[in-house]
Coordinates of C-alpha atoms and ligand atoms in Angstrom, one line a residue:
M29 CA 27.0 -6.9 -27.2
D30 CA 24.6 -4.5 -27.8
T31 CA 23.1 -1.7 -25.6
H32 CA 21.0 -4.4 -23.5
G33 CA 24.2 -6.9 -23.1
F34 CA 22.6 -9.4 -25.6
R35 CA 24.9 -10.8 -27.3
D36 CA 24.2 -10.5 -31.3
S37 CA 25.0 -14.2 -32.0
A38 CA 26.3 -17.6 -30.0
E39 CA 29.8 -16.8 -30.1
G40 CA 32.6 -18.6 -29.3
S41 CA 32.2 -22.4 -29.4
P42 CA 29.7 -25.0 -28.2
R43 CA 32.2 -26.5 -25.9
S44 CA 32.7 -22.5 -24.5
L45 CA 29.0 -22.2 -24.1
L46 CA 28.3 -25.4 -22.4
A47 CA 31.1 -24.6 -19.9
E48 CA 29.1 -21.8 -19.4
L49 CA 26.1 -22.9 -19.5
A50 CA 27.4 -25.7 -16.6
Q51 CA 28.7 -22.6 -14.4
L52 CA 24.8 -21.4 -14.2
T53 CA 23.4 -24.4 -13.0
P54 CA 24.3 -24.1 -9.2
G55 CA 22.6 -20.6 -8.7
M56 CA 19.7 -21.8 -11.3
Q57 CA 19.4 -24.5 -8.4
Q58 CA 19.5 -22.2 -5.6
R59 CA 16.9 -19.5 -7.3
A60 CA 14.6 -22.5 -8.3
P61 CA 12.6 -23.3 -4.8
Q62 CA 11.6 -19.7 -4.2
L63 CA 10.5 -19.0 -8.0
D64 CA 8.1 -22.2 -7.7
R65 CA 6.7 -20.7 -4.2
T66 CA 5.7 -17.5 -6.3
A67 CA 5.1 -19.1 -9.4
D68 CA 7.6 -17.0 -11.0
F69 CA 8.9 -16.5 -14.5
P70 CA 12.8 -17.0 -14.3
T71 CA 13.9 -14.0 -15.5
E72 CA 17.2 -13.9 -14.2
D73 CA 17.9 -17.5 -15.5
I74 CA 16.8 -16.6 -18.7
D75 CA 18.6 -13.4 -18.9
L76 CA 21.8 -15.4 -17.9
L77 CA 21.0 -17.5 -21.2
R78 CA 20.5 -14.8 -23.3
S79 CA 23.5 -13.0 -22.5
L80 CA 25.5 -16.1 -23.1
G81 CA 24.5 -16.4 -26.6
A82 CA 22.1 -19.6 -25.9
L83 CA 19.1 -18.0 -27.7
A84 CA 20.7 -17.7 -31.0
A85 CA 22.5 -21.3 -30.3
P86 CA 19.9 -23.2 -32.4
L87 CA 20.0 -20.9 -35.5
P88 CA 22.4 -22.5 -37.9
P89 CA 26.0 -21.9 -37.8
E90 CA 25.2 -19.9 -40.8
L91 CA 23.3 -17.3 -39.2
G92 CA 25.4 -16.9 -36.0
G93 CA 24.0 -20.4 -34.1
M94 CA 25.6 -23.7 -33.6
G95 CA 23.1 -25.6 -34.6
W96 CA 21.3 -27.0 -31.8
G97 CA 18.5 -28.5 -33.2
T98 CA 18.8 -27.3 -36.7
R99 CA 21.8 -29.6 -37.7
P100 CA 22.6 -33.2 -36.9
E101 CA 26.0 -32.5 -35.4
G102 CA 24.4 -30.1 -32.9
A103 CA 22.9 -33.0 -31.5
A104 CA 25.4 -33.7 -28.9
G105 CA 25.9 -30.2 -27.7
L106 CA 22.1 -29.3 -27.6
M107 CA 22.1 -32.4 -25.4
Q108 CA 24.1 -31.4 -22.7
A109 CA 22.6 -28.1 -22.9
L110 CA 19.0 -29.6 -22.2
R111 CA 20.5 -31.7 -19.2
L112 CA 22.6 -29.0 -17.9
L113 CA 19.3 -26.6 -18.0
G114 CA 17.0 -29.8 -16.2
Q115 CA 19.2 -30.1 -13.7
G116 CA 19.4 -26.6 -12.6
N117 CA 15.6 -25.8 -12.9
L118 CA 13.1 -28.2 -14.9
S119 CA 11.1 -24.7 -15.9
V120 CA 13.8 -23.1 -17.4
G121 CA 14.9 -26.5 -19.3
R122 CA 11.4 -26.7 -20.4
L123 CA 11.1 -22.8 -22.0
Y124 CA 14.3 -23.3 -23.7
E125 CA 13.1 -26.5 -25.2
A126 CA 10.1 -24.9 -26.5
H127 CA 12.3 -22.2 -28.0
V128 CA 14.4 -24.3 -29.7
N129 CA 11.5 -26.5 -31.1
A130 CA 10.3 -23.2 -32.4
L131 CA 13.1 -22.0 -33.9
R132 CA 13.9 -25.6 -35.5
L133 CA 10.5 -25.6 -37.2
V134 CA 11.0 -22.1 -38.9
V135 CA 14.3 -22.9 -39.8
R136 CA 12.8 -26.5 -41.4
F137 CA 9.9 -25.4 -43.0
G138 CA 10.2 -21.0 -43.2
T139 CA 11.0 -19.4 -46.3
P140 CA 14.4 -17.4 -46.6
D141 CA 13.3 -14.3 -45.4
Q142 CA 11.0 -15.7 -42.6
V143 CA 14.0 -17.6 -41.4
G144 CA 16.3 -14.7 -41.7
A145 CA 13.3 -12.6 -39.6
S146 CA 13.1 -15.3 -36.9
A147 CA 16.9 -15.2 -36.8
R148 CA 17.3 -11.8 -36.1
D149 CA 14.9 -12.1 -33.4
A150 CA 16.5 -14.6 -31.8
M151 CA 19.8 -12.9 -32.2
D152 CA 17.8 -9.8 -30.3
G153 CA 17.2 -11.7 -27.4
H154 CA 13.7 -12.5 -28.0
L155 CA 12.1 -15.9 -26.2
F156 CA 10.1 -18.3 -28.2
G157 CA 7.0 -20.1 -26.8
L158 CA 5.7 -23.0 -29.0
W159 CA 1.8 -22.7 -28.2
V160 CA 0.4 -25.5 -30.3
T161 CA -2.5 -26.8 -27.6
D162 CA -5.9 -25.3 -28.3
A163 CA -8.0 -24.0 -25.2
P164 CA -11.0 -26.4 -25.6
Q165 CA -13.6 -23.9 -25.6
A166 CA -11.6 -21.4 -28.1
P167 CA -9.6 -23.4 -31.4
L168 CA -7.5 -20.8 -32.2
R169 CA -8.3 -19.9 -36.1
L170 CA -7.4 -17.3 -38.7
Q171 CA -9.9 -14.9 -40.3
D172 CA -10.3 -13.5 -43.3
N173 CA -9.1 -10.5 -42.6
G174 CA -5.6 -11.9 -41.3
I175 CA -6.2 -11.7 -37.9
L176 CA -6.6 -14.1 -34.7
C177 CA -9.3 -15.6 -33.1
G178 CA -9.3 -18.0 -30.3
S179 CA -7.4 -19.0 -27.5
K180 CA -4.2 -21.4 -26.4
A181 CA -3.3 -23.6 -23.6
P182 CA -1.4 -24.6 -21.6
C183 CA 1.6 -22.2 -23.2
S184 CA 4.9 -22.1 -21.1
G185 CA 6.0 -18.8 -20.9
A186 CA 2.4 -17.1 -21.0
G187 CA 3.0 -13.2 -20.3
Y188 CA 7.0 -13.8 -20.7
A189 CA 7.7 -15.0 -24.6
T190 CA 8.0 -12.2 -26.3
Q191 CA 7.2 -14.6 -29.9
A192 CA 5.7 -17.9 -30.3
L193 CA 4.9 -20.5 -33.2
V194 CA 1.3 -21.1 -32.7
T195 CA -0.8 -23.4 -34.3
A196 CA -4.2 -22.0 -36.2
R197 CA -7.2 -23.1 -38.5
L198 CA -6.8 -21.2 -41.5
P199 CA -9.9 -20.1 -43.6
S200 CA -8.6 -22.4 -46.9
G201 CA -8.8 -25.0 -44.2
G202 CA -6.1 -27.2 -42.4
S203 CA -3.8 -26.4 -39.4
H204 CA -0.7 -24.0 -40.1
M205 CA 2.3 -22.8 -38.1
L206 CA 2.2 -19.1 -37.6
I207 CA 4.6 -17.1 -36.1
I208 CA 3.1 -14.0 -33.4
R209 CA 4.5 -11.2 -31.8
T210 CA 2.5 -12.4 -28.5
P211 CA 0.1 -10.0 -26.7
G212 CA 0.8 -8.4 -23.5
R213 CA 0.7 -10.1 -19.9
E214 CA -2.9 -9.1 -19.5
C215 CA -4.3 -11.8 -22.0
A216 CA -2.1 -14.4 -20.1
D217 CA -4.4 -16.2 -17.5
R218 CA -2.4 -18.4 -15.4
T219 CA -5.2 -18.9 -12.8
G220 CA -6.2 -22.4 -14.5
W221 CA -2.9 -23.8 -14.7
G222 CA -2.9 -24.8 -11.0
T223 CA -0.8 -27.7 -11.1
Q224 CA 1.5 -29.1 -8.6
G225 CA 5.2 -28.7 -10.2
M226 CA 6.5 -26.9 -13.1
R227 CA 5.3 -23.7 -12.1
S228 CA 7.8 -21.1 -13.3
A229 CA 7.3 -22.7 -16.4
C230 CA 4.3 -20.2 -15.7
N231 CA 2.2 -21.9 -18.2
G232 CA -1.4 -20.6 -18.7
L233 CA -4.0 -19.7 -21.2
V234 CA -3.1 -16.8 -24.0
E235 CA -5.9 -15.2 -25.3
L236 CA -4.8 -13.9 -29.4
D237 CA -8.0 -12.8 -30.5
G238 CA -7.2 -9.5 -32.7
V239 CA -3.5 -10.7 -33.2
R240 CA -2.1 -10.6 -36.4
P241 CA 0.5 -13.1 -37.5
T242 CA 3.7 -12.0 -38.5
A243 CA 4.3 -14.8 -40.6
I244 CA 3.0 -19.0 -41.7
I245 CA 5.1 -21.1 -41.8
G246 CA 5.2 -23.8 -44.0
A247 CA 1.8 -25.6 -45.5
A248 CA -1.0 -27.3 -44.1
G249 CA -0.2 -30.4 -41.5
D250 CA 3.7 -29.4 -41.4
Y251 CA 3.3 -29.4 -37.9
L252 CA 2.5 -33.0 -37.7
C253 CA 5.2 -34.1 -40.0
Q254 CA 7.0 -37.3 -39.7
P255 CA 9.5 -38.0 -38.0
D256 CA 10.3 -34.3 -36.6
F257 CA 6.8 -34.5 -34.9
S258 CA 7.4 -37.6 -32.8
A259 CA 11.1 -37.0 -33.1
G260 CA 11.1 -33.8 -30.8
A261 CA 10.5 -36.2 -27.6
W262 CA 13.9 -36.9 -27.7
R263 CA 14.6 -33.0 -26.0
T264 CA 11.8 -33.3 -23.5
S265 CA 13.6 -36.3 -22.4
A266 CA 17.1 -34.6 -22.5
V267 CA 15.6 -31.8 -19.4
T268 CA 13.8 -35.0 -17.6
L269 CA 17.4 -36.6 -17.8
G270 CA 18.9 -33.3 -16.0
G271 CA 16.2 -33.4 -13.2
M272 CA 16.5 -37.1 -13.0
E273 CA 20.3 -36.2 -12.6
A274 CA 20.0 -33.7 -10.1
L275 CA 17.5 -35.9 -7.9
V276 CA 19.9 -38.5 -7.4
T277 CA 22.8 -36.6 -6.5
E278 CA 20.4 -34.7 -4.0
M279 CA 19.6 -38.1 -3.0
R280 CA 23.2 -39.0 -2.1
R281 CA 24.1 -36.2 -0.6
Q282 CA 21.2 -36.1 1.7
L283 CA 22.1 -39.8 2.7
V284 CA 25.5 -38.9 3.4
K285 CA 24.8 -35.7 5.6
R286 CA 22.1 -37.8 7.5
E287 CA 24.7 -40.6 7.4
R288 CA 22.3 -43.2 6.5
H289 CA 24.6 -43.9 3.4
G290 CA 26.5 -46.8 4.8
D291 CA 23.3 -49.0 5.2
P292 CA 22.9 -51.8 2.6
H293 CA 19.3 -50.9 1.8
Q294 CA 20.0 -47.3 0.7
R295 CA 23.1 -48.4 -1.0
E296 CA 20.8 -50.4 -3.2
R297 CA 18.6 -47.8 -3.5
V298 CA 21.5 -45.5 -4.7
G299 CA 22.8 -48.3 -6.6
K300 CA 19.0 -48.9 -8.9
A301 CA 18.9 -45.0 -8.9
L302 CA 22.0 -45.1 -10.6
I303 CA 21.1 -47.7 -13.1
A304 CA 18.1 -46.1 -13.7
Q305 CA 19.8 -42.6 -14.4
E306 CA 22.1 -44.2 -16.9
T307 CA 19.9 -45.9 -18.7
A308 CA 18.3 -42.7 -19.5
R309 CA 21.1 -41.1 -20.4
F310 CA 22.1 -43.9 -22.9
W311 CA 18.7 -43.6 -24.3
V312 CA 18.8 -40.2 -24.6
A313 CA 22.2 -39.9 -26.3
R314 CA 20.9 -42.4 -28.8
A315 CA 17.3 -40.7 -29.6
A316 CA 19.5 -37.2 -30.1
I317 CA 21.1 -39.3 -32.7
F318 CA 18.1 -40.2 -34.4
G319 CA 15.9 -37.1 -33.3
E320 CA 18.2 -34.9 -35.1
A321 CA 19.1 -37.0 -38.4
H322 CA 18.8 -35.5 -41.3
D323 CA 18.2 -38.6 -43.4
G324 CA 16.7 -42.4 -42.9
D325 CA 14.0 -44.3 -42.5
A326 CA 11.3 -41.7 -41.1
K327 CA 9.2 -44.7 -39.1
D328 CA 12.7 -45.9 -37.8
I329 CA 13.5 -42.6 -36.6
A330 CA 10.0 -42.0 -34.8
S331 CA 9.7 -45.3 -33.3
T332 CA 13.4 -45.4 -32.3
V333 CA 12.6 -42.1 -30.2
N334 CA 9.4 -43.2 -29.2
L335 CA 10.7 -46.4 -27.4
A336 CA 13.4 -43.4 -25.9
R337 CA 10.4 -41.6 -24.5
I338 CA 9.0 -44.5 -22.5
A339 CA 12.0 -45.9 -21.5
V340 CA 13.0 -42.4 -20.0
E341 CA 9.6 -42.1 -18.5
T342 CA 10.1 -45.3 -16.8
A343 CA 13.3 -44.9 -15.7
C344 CA 11.8 -41.7 -13.8
L345 CA 9.3 -42.8 -12.2
D346 CA 11.2 -45.4 -11.2
V347 CA 13.9 -43.4 -9.5
L348 CA 10.9 -40.9 -8.1
R349 CA 9.7 -44.3 -6.2
I350 CA 13.4 -44.9 -5.2
A351 CA 14.0 -41.3 -3.6
Q352 CA 10.9 -41.0 -1.8
R353 CA 11.9 -44.4 -0.1
A354 CA 15.2 -43.5 0.5
L355 CA 14.5 -40.0 1.7
G356 CA 11.4 -40.6 4.0
L357 CA 9.3 -37.4 4.8
A358 CA 12.2 -35.3 3.8
A359 CA 11.1 -36.0 0.0
F360 CA 8.2 -34.6 1.0
R361 CA 8.8 -31.4 2.9
Q362 CA 8.6 -28.0 1.2
G363 CA 11.8 -26.1 0.9
E364 CA 14.1 -28.9 0.2
L365 CA 14.9 -29.3 -3.3
A366 CA 14.1 -33.0 -3.4
E367 CA 10.6 -32.4 -2.8
L368 CA 10.6 -29.4 -5.6
L369 CA 12.4 -32.1 -8.1
L370 CA 10.2 -34.4 -7.3
R371 CA 7.0 -32.5 -8.1
D372 CA 8.6 -31.3 -11.3
L373 CA 9.8 -34.2 -12.6
A374 CA 6.3 -35.8 -11.6
T375 CA 4.4 -32.8 -13.6
Y376 CA 6.8 -32.9 -16.5
L377 CA 7.1 -36.3 -17.0
R378 CA 3.2 -35.9 -18.2
Q379 CA 3.6 -35.7 -22.1
P380 CA 0.8 -36.6 -24.5
A381 CA -0.4 -39.7 -25.2
P382 CA 2.0 -42.6 -23.8
D383 CA 0.4 -45.8 -24.5
E384 CA -0.2 -44.7 -27.8
T385 CA 3.8 -43.9 -28.4
L386 CA 4.8 -47.3 -27.1
A387 CA 1.9 -49.1 -28.9
E388 CA 2.7 -47.6 -32.2
A389 CA 6.8 -48.4 -31.6
A390 CA 6.1 -51.7 -30.8
A391 CA 3.8 -52.3 -33.9
H392 CA 6.5 -50.9 -36.3
F393 CA 9.0 -52.9 -34.8
M394 CA 7.3 -55.9 -34.4
Q395 CA 8.5 -57.4 -37.7
R396 CA 11.5 -55.6 -38.0
A397 CA 14.9 -55.3 -36.3
V398 CA 15.4 -51.9 -34.1
P399 CA 18.2 -50.1 -36.0
E400 CA 21.2 -49.6 -34.4
T401 CA 22.7 -46.4 -33.0
P402 CA 24.9 -44.9 -36.2
Ligands
FAD522 C1 5.2 -28.7 -18.0 C2 4.4 -28.6 -18.9 C3 4.6 -27.8 -20.4 C4 3.8 -27.7 -21.0 N1 4.0 -26.6 -22.0 C5 2.7 -27.0 -23.0 C6 2.8 -25.4 -23.8 O1 3.7 -24.5 -24.0 N2 2.3 -25.7 -25.5 C7 1.6 -26.6 -25.9 O2 0.9 -26.6 -26.3 N3 1.1 -27.6 -24.4 C8 2.0 -27.5 -23.3 N4 2.0 -28.7 -22.9 C9 1.1 -29.4 -22.9 C10 1.0 -30.9 -23.4 O3 1.6 -30.6 -24.9 C11 0.2 -32.0 -23.3 O4 -1.0 -31.6 -23.8 C12 0.1 -32.6 -22.1 O5 1.2 -32.8 -21.5 C13 -0.6 -33.8 -22.6 O6 -0.7 -34.3 -21.0 P1 -1.2 -35.6 -20.5 O7 -0.9 -36.3 -19.5 O8 -2.6 -34.9 -20.1 O9 -1.6 -36.6 -21.9 P2 -2.9 -37.4 -22.5 O10 -2.5 -37.8 -23.8 O11 -4.1 -36.8 -21.9 O12 -3.0 -38.8 -21.9 C14 -3.1 -39.2 -20.6 C15 -3.8 -40.4 -20.3 O13 -4.7 -41.1 -21.6 C16 -4.0 -41.9 -22.1 N5 -5.1 -41.0 -23.5 C17 -4.5 -40.6 -24.2 N6 -5.2 -40.1 -25.3 C18 -6.8 -41.2 -25.1 C19 -7.7 -41.4 -25.8 N7 -8.1 -41.2 -27.0 N8 -8.4 -42.8 -25.3 C20 -7.9 -43.2 -24.1 N9 -7.1 -43.1 -23.4 C21 -5.9 -41.7 -23.9 C22 -2.6 -41.8 -22.3 O14 -1.7 -42.6 -22.7 C23 -2.4 -41.5 -20.7 O15 -2.5 -42.8 -20.3 C24 3.1 -28.9 -21.8 C25 2.7 -29.9 -20.5 C26 3.4 -29.6 -19.7 C27 3.6 -31.0 -18.7

């Protein structure tokens, strides 16, 4: 441990880190409603992740991590971690998932020096954001003088993530990945986010005028490189799965508490919700293996994860509908855990281009068998 209480690496085994994360889940769930009310950043939860070494866990083992998101053998551990965080607080899961993605991209495309620098930052406890969506009125570009001009929005962890991987156009043309030390909280404007859920992910617009990137990662277009670009969606699905599991658990708990669990209609709903949840779990486990594989046919990998993404979305939408019917107005009462989970899940499910995702996967597998899980 250093003087801030940070561990200098993801110590211990993935199994023990997962056990420690599982112990955090109830506390995260307890803190989530208050954080949602005030739309505050989950500082305590991220501090706890940091103190456990979870922010360093995405690094490859030789750099002090557990390969979560950077090694095929880290897939199972990362899936459990994302699921646990989703169970605790979907906003925390979203922040961690972006952190993993940013480090993964640096490890995948960065030079050894760049990887070493980001690894040290992760071990020092920095939380990375992944800000790739341009604010429509001010797309981000790197000027000839090496300084950025423009904004990103929406950015999870706006004003709180201390480093970020962003995409920007370079003077030479093409979109590149850059690492930045994020500007102060005064450059984050959260007034425009205003969505009904995921409020403590602290999404907002971040103005990056005048920021000098610390690194340019990879070549133009690497961010969109397949299958990584599509396959990364499995991590969002894993967090979603955790939230879905928390909602099904809460639904069962409330039915028992209100002595409505013996009713045959409610039992049918619980059965259908459990089937949807387990369907999602099978798909996420399969997508994790494909998404983290370092070999295999790129289109098979991307299309398999695309199918998983839509399968999980569909299962989750089913669970939202079932939970509303099962709990009635209680599912809409502010301050209730179910109400928060319904809002957060409905918001988090809105990921880019779902029609295209399904259509592309269907086109790929139209005349080709869907691969079996290795
Ligand atoms: C909680 C949360 C946190 C986020 N954090 C970040 C972040 O930190 N950094 C970041 O960069 N981004 C972030 N995002 C934004 C994210 O990357 C996407 O921009 C966003 O999720 C897109 O959702 P959408 O429903 O608007 O997608 P859309 O792609 O607009 O889809 C909406 C609907 O339109 C359809 N559609 C899409 N394109 C077309 C078209 N051309 N013609 C006709 N129909 C079309 C889709 O199939 C779908 O039915 C976040 C999103 C969420 C929900």
